[in-house]
Coordinates of C-alpha atoms and ligand atoms in Angstrom, one line a residue:
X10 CA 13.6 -11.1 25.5
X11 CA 9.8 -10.8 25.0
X12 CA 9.4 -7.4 24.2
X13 CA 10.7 -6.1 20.3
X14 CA 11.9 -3.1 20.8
X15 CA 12.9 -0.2 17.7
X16 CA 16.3 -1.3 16.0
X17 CA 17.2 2.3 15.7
X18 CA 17.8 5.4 17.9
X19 CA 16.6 8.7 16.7
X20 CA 19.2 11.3 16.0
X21 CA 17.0 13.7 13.9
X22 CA 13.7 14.8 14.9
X23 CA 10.8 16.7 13.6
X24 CA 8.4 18.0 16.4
X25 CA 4.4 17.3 16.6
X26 CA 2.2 20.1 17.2
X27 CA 0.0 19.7 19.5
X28 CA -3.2 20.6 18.8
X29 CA -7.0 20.8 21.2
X30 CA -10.1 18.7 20.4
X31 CA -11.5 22.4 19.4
X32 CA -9.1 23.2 16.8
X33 CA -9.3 20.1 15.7
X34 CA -12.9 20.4 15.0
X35 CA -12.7 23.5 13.1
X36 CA -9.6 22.1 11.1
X37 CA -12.1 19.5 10.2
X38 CA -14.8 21.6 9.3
X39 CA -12.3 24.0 6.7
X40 CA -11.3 20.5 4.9
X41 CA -14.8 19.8 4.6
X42 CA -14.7 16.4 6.6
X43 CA -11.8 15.2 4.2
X44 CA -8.9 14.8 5.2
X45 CA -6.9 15.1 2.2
X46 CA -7.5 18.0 3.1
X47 CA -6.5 18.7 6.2
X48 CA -2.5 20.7 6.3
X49 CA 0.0 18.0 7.7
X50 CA 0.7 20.5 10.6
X51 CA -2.3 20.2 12.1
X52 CA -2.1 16.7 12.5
X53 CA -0.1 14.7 15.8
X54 CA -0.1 11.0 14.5
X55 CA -0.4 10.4 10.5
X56 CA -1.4 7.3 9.6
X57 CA -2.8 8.2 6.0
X58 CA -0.3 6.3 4.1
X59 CA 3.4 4.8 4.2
X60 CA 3.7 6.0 0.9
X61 CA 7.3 8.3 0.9
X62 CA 6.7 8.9 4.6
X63 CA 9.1 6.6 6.0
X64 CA 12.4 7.9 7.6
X65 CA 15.8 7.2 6.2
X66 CA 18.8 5.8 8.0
X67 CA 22.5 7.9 8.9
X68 CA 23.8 5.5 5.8
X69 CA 21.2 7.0 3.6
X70 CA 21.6 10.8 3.8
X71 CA 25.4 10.1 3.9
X72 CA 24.3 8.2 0.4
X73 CA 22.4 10.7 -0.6
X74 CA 25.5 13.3 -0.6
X75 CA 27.3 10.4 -2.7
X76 CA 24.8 11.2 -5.4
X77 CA 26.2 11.5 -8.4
X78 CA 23.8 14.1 -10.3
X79 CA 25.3 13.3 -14.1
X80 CA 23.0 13.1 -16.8
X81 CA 24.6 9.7 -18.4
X82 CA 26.5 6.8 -17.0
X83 CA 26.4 7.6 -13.7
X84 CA 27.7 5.5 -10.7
X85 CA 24.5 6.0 -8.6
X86 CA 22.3 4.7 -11.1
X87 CA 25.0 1.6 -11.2
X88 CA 24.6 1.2 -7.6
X89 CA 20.7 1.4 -8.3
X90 CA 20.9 -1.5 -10.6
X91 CA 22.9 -4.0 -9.0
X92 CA 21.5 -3.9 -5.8
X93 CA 17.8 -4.7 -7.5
X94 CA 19.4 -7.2 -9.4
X95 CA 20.9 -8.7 -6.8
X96 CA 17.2 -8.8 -5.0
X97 CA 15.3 -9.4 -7.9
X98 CA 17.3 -10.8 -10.4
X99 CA 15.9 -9.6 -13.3
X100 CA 17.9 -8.6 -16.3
X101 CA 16.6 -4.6 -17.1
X102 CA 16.0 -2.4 -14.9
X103 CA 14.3 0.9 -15.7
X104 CA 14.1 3.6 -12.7
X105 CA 11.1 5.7 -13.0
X106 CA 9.9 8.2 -10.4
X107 CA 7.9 6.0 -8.8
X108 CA 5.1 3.4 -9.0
X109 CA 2.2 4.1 -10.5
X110 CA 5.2 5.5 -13.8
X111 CA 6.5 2.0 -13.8
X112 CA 2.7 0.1 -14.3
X113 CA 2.1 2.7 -16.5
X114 CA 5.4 1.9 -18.9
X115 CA 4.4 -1.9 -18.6
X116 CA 0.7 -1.5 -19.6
X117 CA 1.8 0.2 -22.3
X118 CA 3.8 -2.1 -23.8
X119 CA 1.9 -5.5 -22.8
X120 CA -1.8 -4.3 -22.6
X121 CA -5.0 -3.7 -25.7
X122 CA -8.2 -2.7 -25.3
X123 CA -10.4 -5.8 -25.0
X124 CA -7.6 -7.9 -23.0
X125 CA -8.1 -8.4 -19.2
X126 CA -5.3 -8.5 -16.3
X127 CA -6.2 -10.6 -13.7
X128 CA -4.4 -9.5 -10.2
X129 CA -5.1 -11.0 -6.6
X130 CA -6.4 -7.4 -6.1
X131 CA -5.2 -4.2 -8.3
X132 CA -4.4 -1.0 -6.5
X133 CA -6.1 2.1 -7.5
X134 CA -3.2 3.3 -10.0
X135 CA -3.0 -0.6 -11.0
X136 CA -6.4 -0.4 -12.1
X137 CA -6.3 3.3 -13.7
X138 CA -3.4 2.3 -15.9
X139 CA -4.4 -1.1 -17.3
X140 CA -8.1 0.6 -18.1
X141 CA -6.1 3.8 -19.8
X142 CA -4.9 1.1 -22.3
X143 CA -8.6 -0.1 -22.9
X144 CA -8.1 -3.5 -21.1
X145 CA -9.9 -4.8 -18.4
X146 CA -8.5 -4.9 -14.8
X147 CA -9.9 -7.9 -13.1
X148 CA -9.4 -8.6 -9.3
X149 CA -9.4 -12.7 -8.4
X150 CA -8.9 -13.0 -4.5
X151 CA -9.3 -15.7 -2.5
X152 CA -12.8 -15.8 -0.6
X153 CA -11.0 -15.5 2.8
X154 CA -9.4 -11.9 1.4
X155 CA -12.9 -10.0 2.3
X156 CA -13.8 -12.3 5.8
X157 CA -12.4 -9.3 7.8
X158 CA -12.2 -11.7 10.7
X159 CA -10.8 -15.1 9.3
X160 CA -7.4 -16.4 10.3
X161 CA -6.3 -17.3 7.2
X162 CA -2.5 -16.9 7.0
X163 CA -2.3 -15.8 3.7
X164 CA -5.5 -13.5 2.6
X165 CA -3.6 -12.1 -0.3
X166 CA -3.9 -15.3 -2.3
X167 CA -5.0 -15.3 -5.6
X168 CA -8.1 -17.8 -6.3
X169 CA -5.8 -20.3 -8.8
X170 CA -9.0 -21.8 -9.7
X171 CA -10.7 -18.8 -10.9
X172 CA -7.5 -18.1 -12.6
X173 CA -7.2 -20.7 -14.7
X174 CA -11.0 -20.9 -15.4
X175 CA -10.4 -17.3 -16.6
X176 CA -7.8 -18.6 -19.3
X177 CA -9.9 -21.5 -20.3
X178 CA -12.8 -19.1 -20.9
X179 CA -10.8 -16.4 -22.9
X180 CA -7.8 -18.0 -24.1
X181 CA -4.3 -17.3 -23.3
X182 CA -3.7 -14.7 -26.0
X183 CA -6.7 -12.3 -24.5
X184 CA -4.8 -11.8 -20.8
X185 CA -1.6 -10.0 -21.6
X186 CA 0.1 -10.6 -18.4
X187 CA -1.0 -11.7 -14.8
X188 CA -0.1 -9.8 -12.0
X189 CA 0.2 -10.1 -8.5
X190 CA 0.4 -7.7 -5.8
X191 CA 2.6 -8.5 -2.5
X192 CA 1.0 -7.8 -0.1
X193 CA -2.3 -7.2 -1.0
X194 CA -3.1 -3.3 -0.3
X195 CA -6.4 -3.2 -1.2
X196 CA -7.2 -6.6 0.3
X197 CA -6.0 -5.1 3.9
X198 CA -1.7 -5.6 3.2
X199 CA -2.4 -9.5 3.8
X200 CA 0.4 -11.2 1.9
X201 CA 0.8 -14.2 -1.0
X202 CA 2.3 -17.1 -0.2
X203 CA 4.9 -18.7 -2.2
X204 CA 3.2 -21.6 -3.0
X205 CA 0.3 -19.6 -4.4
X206 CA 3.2 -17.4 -6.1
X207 CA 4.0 -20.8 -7.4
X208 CA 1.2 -22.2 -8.9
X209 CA 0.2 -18.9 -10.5
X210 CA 3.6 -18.9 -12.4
X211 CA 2.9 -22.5 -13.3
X212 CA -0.6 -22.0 -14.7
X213 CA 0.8 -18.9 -16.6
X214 CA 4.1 -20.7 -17.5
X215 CA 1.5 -23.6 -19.1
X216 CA 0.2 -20.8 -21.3
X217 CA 3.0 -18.4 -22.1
X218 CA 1.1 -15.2 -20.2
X219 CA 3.7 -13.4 -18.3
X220 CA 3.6 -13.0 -14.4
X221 CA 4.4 -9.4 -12.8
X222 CA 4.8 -8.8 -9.7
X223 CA 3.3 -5.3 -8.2
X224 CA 6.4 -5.4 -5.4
X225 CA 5.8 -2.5 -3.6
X226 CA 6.0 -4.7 0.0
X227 CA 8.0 -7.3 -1.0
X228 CA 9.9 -7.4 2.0
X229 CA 6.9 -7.2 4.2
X230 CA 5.6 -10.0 2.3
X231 CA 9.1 -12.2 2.3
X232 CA 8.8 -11.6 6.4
X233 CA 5.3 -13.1 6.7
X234 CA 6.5 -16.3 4.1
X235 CA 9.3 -16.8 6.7
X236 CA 7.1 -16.9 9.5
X237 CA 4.2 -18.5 8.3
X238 CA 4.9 -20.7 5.5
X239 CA 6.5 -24.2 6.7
X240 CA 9.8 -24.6 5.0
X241 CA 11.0 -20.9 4.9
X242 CA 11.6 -20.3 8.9
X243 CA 15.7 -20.7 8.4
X244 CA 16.0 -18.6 5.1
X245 CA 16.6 -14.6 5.2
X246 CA 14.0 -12.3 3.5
X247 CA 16.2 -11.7 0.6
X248 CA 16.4 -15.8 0.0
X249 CA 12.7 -15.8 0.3
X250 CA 12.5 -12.5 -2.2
X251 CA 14.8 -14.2 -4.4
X252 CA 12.9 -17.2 -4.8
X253 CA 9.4 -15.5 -5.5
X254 CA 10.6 -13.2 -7.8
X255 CA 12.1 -16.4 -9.7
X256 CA 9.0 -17.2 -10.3
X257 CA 8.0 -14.3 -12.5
X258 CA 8.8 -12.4 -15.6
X259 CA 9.2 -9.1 -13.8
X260 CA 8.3 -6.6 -11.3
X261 CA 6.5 -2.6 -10.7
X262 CA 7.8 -1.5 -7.7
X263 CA 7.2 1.7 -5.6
X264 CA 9.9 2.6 -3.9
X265 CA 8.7 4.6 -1.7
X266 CA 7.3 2.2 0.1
X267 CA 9.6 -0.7 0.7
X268 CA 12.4 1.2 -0.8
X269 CA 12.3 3.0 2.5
X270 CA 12.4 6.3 0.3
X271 CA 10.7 9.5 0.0
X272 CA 10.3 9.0 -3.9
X273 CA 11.5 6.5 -6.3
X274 CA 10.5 3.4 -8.6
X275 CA 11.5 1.0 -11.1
X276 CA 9.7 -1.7 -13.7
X277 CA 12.2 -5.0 -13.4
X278 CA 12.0 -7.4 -16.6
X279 CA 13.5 -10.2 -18.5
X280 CA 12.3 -9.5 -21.7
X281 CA 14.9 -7.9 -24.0
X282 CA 12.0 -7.2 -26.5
X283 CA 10.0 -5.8 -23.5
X284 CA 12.3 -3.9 -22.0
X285 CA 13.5 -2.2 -25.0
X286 CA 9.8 -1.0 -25.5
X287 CA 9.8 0.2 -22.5
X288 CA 12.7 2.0 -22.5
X289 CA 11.1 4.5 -25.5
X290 CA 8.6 5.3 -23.2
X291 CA 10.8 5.6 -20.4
X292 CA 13.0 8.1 -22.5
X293 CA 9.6 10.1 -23.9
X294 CA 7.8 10.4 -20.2
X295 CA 10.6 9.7 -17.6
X296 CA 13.8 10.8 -18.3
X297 CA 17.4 8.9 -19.7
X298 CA 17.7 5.4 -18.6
X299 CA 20.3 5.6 -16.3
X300 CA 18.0 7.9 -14.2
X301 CA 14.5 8.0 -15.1
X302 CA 12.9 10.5 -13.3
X303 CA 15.0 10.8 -10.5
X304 CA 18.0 12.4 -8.7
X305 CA 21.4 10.1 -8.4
X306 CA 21.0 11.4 -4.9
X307 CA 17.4 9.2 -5.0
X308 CA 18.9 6.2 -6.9
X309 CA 21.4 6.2 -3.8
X310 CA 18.7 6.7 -0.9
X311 CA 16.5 3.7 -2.9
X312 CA 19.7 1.8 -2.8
X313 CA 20.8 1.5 0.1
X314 CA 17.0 1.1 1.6
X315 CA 16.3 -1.9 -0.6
X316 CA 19.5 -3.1 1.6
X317 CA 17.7 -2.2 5.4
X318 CA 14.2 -3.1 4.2
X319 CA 15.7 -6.8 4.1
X320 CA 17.3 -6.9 7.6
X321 CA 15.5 -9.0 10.0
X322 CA 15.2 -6.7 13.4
X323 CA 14.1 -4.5 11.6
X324 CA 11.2 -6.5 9.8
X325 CA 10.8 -8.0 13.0
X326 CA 9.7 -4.7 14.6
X327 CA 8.1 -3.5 11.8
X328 CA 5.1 -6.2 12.0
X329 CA 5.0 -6.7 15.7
X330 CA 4.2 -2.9 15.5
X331 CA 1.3 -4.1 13.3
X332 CA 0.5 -7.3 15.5
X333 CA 0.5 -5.6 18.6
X334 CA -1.6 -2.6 17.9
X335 CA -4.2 -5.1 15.9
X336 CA -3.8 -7.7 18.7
X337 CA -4.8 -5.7 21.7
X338 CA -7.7 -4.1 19.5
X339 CA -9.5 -7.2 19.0
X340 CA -8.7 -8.5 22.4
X341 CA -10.9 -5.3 23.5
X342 CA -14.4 -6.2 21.0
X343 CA -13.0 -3.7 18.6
X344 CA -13.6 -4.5 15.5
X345 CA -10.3 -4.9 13.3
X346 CA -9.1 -7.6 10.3
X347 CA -7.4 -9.9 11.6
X348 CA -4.4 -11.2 11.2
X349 CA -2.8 -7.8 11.0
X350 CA -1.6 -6.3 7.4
X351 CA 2.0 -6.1 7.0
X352 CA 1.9 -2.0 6.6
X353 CA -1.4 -1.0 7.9
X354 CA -4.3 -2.2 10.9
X355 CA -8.1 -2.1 9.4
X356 CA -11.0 -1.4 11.3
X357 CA -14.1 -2.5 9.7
X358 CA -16.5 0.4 9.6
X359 CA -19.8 -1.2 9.1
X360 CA -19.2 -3.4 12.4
X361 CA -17.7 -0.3 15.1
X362 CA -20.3 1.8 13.4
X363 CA -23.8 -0.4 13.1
X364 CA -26.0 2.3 13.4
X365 CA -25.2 4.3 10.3
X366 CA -26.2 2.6 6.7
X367 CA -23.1 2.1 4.1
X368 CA -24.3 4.9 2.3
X369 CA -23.5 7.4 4.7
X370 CA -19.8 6.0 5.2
X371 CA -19.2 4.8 8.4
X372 CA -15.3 4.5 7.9
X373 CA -15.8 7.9 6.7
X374 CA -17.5 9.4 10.0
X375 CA -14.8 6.8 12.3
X376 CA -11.9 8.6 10.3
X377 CA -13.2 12.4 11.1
X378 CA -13.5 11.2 15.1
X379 CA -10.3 9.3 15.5
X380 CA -9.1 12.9 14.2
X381 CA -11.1 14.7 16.5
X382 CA -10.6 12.9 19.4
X383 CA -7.0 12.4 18.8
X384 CA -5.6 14.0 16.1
X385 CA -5.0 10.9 14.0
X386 CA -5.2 10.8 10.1
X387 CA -6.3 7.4 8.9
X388 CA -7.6 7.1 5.4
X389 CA -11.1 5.5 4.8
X390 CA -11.1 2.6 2.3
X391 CA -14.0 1.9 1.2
X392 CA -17.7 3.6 -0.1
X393 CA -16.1 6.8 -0.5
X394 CA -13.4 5.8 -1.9
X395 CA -14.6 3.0 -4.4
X396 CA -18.7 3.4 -3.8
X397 CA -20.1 5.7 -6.8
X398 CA -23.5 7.4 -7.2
X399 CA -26.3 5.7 -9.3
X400 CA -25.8 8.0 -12.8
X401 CA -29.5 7.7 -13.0
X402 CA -31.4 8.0 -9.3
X403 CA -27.7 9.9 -7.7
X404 CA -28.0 7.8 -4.6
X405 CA -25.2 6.4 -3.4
X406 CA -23.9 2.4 -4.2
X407 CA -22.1 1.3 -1.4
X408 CA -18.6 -0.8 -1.9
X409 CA -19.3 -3.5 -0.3
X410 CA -16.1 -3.0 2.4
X411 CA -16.3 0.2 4.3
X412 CA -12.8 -0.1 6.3
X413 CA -10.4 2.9 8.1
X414 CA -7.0 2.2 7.3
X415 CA -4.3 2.9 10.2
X416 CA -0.8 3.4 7.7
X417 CA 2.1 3.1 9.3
X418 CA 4.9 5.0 8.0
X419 CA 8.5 3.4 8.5
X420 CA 10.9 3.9 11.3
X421 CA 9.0 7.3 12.0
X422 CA 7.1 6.8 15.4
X423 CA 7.6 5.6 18.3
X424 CA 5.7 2.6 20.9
X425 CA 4.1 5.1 22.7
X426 CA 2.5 6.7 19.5
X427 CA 1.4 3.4 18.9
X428 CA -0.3 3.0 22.3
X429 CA -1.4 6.5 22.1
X430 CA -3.0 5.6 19.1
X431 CA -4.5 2.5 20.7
X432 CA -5.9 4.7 23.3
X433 CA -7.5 7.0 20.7
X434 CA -9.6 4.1 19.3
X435 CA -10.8 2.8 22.7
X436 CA -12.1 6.3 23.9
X437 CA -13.8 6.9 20.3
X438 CA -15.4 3.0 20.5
X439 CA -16.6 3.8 24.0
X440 CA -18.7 6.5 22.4
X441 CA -19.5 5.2 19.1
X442 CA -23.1 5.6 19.1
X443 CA -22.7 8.9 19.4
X444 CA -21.0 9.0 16.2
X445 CA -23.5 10.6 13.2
X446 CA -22.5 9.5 9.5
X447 CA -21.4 11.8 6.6
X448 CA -23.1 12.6 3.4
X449 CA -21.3 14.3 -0.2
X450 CA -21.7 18.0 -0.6
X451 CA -19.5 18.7 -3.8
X452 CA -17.3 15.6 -5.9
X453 CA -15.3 14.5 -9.0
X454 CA -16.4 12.0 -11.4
X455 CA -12.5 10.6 -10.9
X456 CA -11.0 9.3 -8.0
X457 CA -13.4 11.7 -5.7
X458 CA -12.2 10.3 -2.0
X459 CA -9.1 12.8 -2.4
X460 CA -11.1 15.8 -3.0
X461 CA -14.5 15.6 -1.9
X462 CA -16.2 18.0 0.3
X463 CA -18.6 16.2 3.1
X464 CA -21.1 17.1 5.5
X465 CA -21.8 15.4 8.7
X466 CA -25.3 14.5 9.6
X467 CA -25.8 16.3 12.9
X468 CA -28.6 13.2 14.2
X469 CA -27.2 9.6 14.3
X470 CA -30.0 7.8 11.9
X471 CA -31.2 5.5 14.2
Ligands
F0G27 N1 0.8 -0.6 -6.0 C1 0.4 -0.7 -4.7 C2 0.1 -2.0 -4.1 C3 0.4 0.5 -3.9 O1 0.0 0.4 -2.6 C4 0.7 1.7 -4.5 C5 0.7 3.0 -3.8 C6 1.2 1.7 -5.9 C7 1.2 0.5 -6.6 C8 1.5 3.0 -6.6 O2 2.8 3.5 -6.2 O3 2.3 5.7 -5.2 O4 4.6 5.1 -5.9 O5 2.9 5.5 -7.6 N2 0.1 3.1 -2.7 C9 0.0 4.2 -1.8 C10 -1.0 3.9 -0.6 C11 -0.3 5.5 -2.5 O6 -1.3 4.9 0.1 O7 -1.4 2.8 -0.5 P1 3.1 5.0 -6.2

């Protein structure tokens, strides 16, 4: 059969709200054009992140009540550890309450000031943790990752060159570990693939450094090797897992992502010295070992969706979803990256929005219409996120990238959402010079994009 359709059926549901064009517009207005701000009710489709949105399966919840809530020793958290050492195969694993907890434990134990961590491309939390230890977190992509429109199957590559020119330059003792982040987030979710997984454990391996893995989408990622990479078309996702993670000294992992749970975590390692490190701070920030942060009831949900997150029809759906909804965009001029991510579709900002300059975010403006319009919530990467004002003059630097990212929670809607979606971004592109850009009324000094309030510019600048 040609068409893919959802390897589920719904037996618990959770009604949108429907909402007009005119409330959406003053909704808008009370979060001050950010929306982070905006209440969940008042949104239909919510695409801001598949971060512990996802929905869980019969066999979770009936986990979940299998939880065993005991403070030591407790047969969820063995569950826990078995199955992620039957994916993984690393030795210790430390549950922690969820991602961004598990870098932080591993920086803390591997990083100084005045070392760098090179990654294909660190995620926000990535970044903020190595730089709280005083080290330098340094992004090394390949040149196709920011060519929103190249074909390249495998954007989330690390640049081995660059890599190994770094080491040369600063010697192997001054980069604590490497890391590398399947798939790439920031880079627009494009995956690794396992021969550059390969040669970046080699070129570490030649100089003792070790190699984490930032899992987070490892399944996504396992899913694109099997379809893209020649050799891996007759091996299952977990083969494929199994193989990359061979190639590493460890894993950070965010469970509530591929974990296909609402909250949950865990830093994976070999290194008995390492691990026992990280086990202090696990027992000073976290919690006991055998639970580290979480519930039983969450070491069972995270269990048993490491085990679904793996199954083919349901990876199969999973990025059709993606291809589809990217495929049918670019088919109509829109401008989207290409190929598809394996949790998100991009539209680049600067090119569906010529007519307003970078520094008055155009993925910014795109994002408050598609909510408008529709009453989808995207999330903008790009200048207002990672741009900055000039500490001396105040005006703005742009990022570079100014894209709207479409997140995709798991297993939560439906095909026609997605067309609906699709729909949304056709209507708003037909009228996109129409669209006026945003300016900064009131921001943090840290991580402003979740709490900034905007103001749009009532003329279009041209
Ligand atoms: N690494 C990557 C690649 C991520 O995408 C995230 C989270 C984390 C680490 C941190 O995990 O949230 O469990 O602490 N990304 C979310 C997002 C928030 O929307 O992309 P966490």
């Amino acid at each position: 059969m040609k068409t893919i359709i959802e390897p589920f059926r719904i037996k618990s549901i959770e009604p949108i709200r429907m909402t007009t064009e005119e409330e959406r517009r003053q909704y808008l207005k009370d979060a001050h054009y950010n929306l982070f701000l905006l209440q969940s009710k008042d949104v239909i489709i919510d695409l801001l992140t598949d971060s512990g949105t996802g929905a869980m399966s019969t066999e979770q919840w009936a986990a979940i009540m299998r939880g065993d809530e005991s403070y030591a020793g407790s047969p969820s958290f063995t569950r826990f550890e078995e199955t992620v050492r039957d994916i993984t195969g690393f030795r210790h694993i430390l549950p922690t309450h969820q991602g961004r907890a598990a870098e932080h434990l591993l920086f803390k134990v591997l990083c100084q000031s005045g070392q760098t961590v090179p990654n294909n491309t660190h995620f926000d939390t990535t970044r903020a943790n190595v730089e709280y230890t005083g080290a330098r977190a340094l992004n090394l992509p390949v040149k196709e990752t920011f060519d929103t429109s190249s074909k390249h199957p495998f954007k989330g590559n690390m640049d081995l060159n660059a890599l190994a020119q770094l080491i040369e330059d600063l010697g192997g003792d001054k980069i604590p570990l490497v890391m590398l982040t399947l798939t790439n987030n920031s880079g627009g979710g494009q995956p690794v693939s396992m021969a550059n997984i390969r040669s970046v454990s080699e070129i570490c391996k030649a100089k003792k450094i070790p190699l984490f893995l930032d899992a987070c989408r490892f399944a996504e990622n396992s899913w694109f090797i099997k379809e893209r990479e020649a050799g891996y078309s007759d091996k299952t996702p977990k083969e494929i897992a199994r193989e990359f993670f061979s190639y590493s000294d460890g894993c950070t992992m965010s469970a509530k992502k591929d974990g296909l749970s609402n909250i949950g975590g865990f830093l994976a390692l070999n290194d008995s010295e390492l691990a026992s490190r990280a086990e202090e701070f696990l027992l000073l920030m976290e919690g006991f070992p055998t639970y580290g942060g979480l519930a039983g009831r969450d070491l069972e949900a995270v269990a048993q969706g490491l085990k679904e997150v793996l199954e083919e029809d349901y990876l199969n759906y999973r990025i059709a979803t993606m291809t589809y909804l990217a495929d049918r965009l670019e088919a109509r001029g829109i401008p989207v990256v290409t190929p598809a991510g394996g949790h998100a579709v991009y539209l680049d900002g600067l090119k569906f929005l010529p007519h307003i300059p970078p520094h008055q975010f155009p993925a910014q403006a795109l994002a408050c219409e598609l909510y408008i319009h529709g009453g989808v919530r995207s999330v903008e990467i790009g200048s207002l996120m990672f741009g900055r004002p000039d500490p001396e003059s105040g005006e703005e630097i742009p990022a570079g990238q100014d894209l709207v990212r479409l997140t995709f929670p798991r297993r939560v809607y439906t095909q026609s959402h997605v067309d609906y979606v699709l729909e949304v971004i056709e209507e708003v592109y037909a009228r996109r010079s129409e669209i006026a850009g945003c300016q900064i009324s009131k921001q943090k000094k840290i991580l402003r994009a979740f709490s900034a309030h905007l103001e749009r510019i009532t003329a279009p600048s041209h």
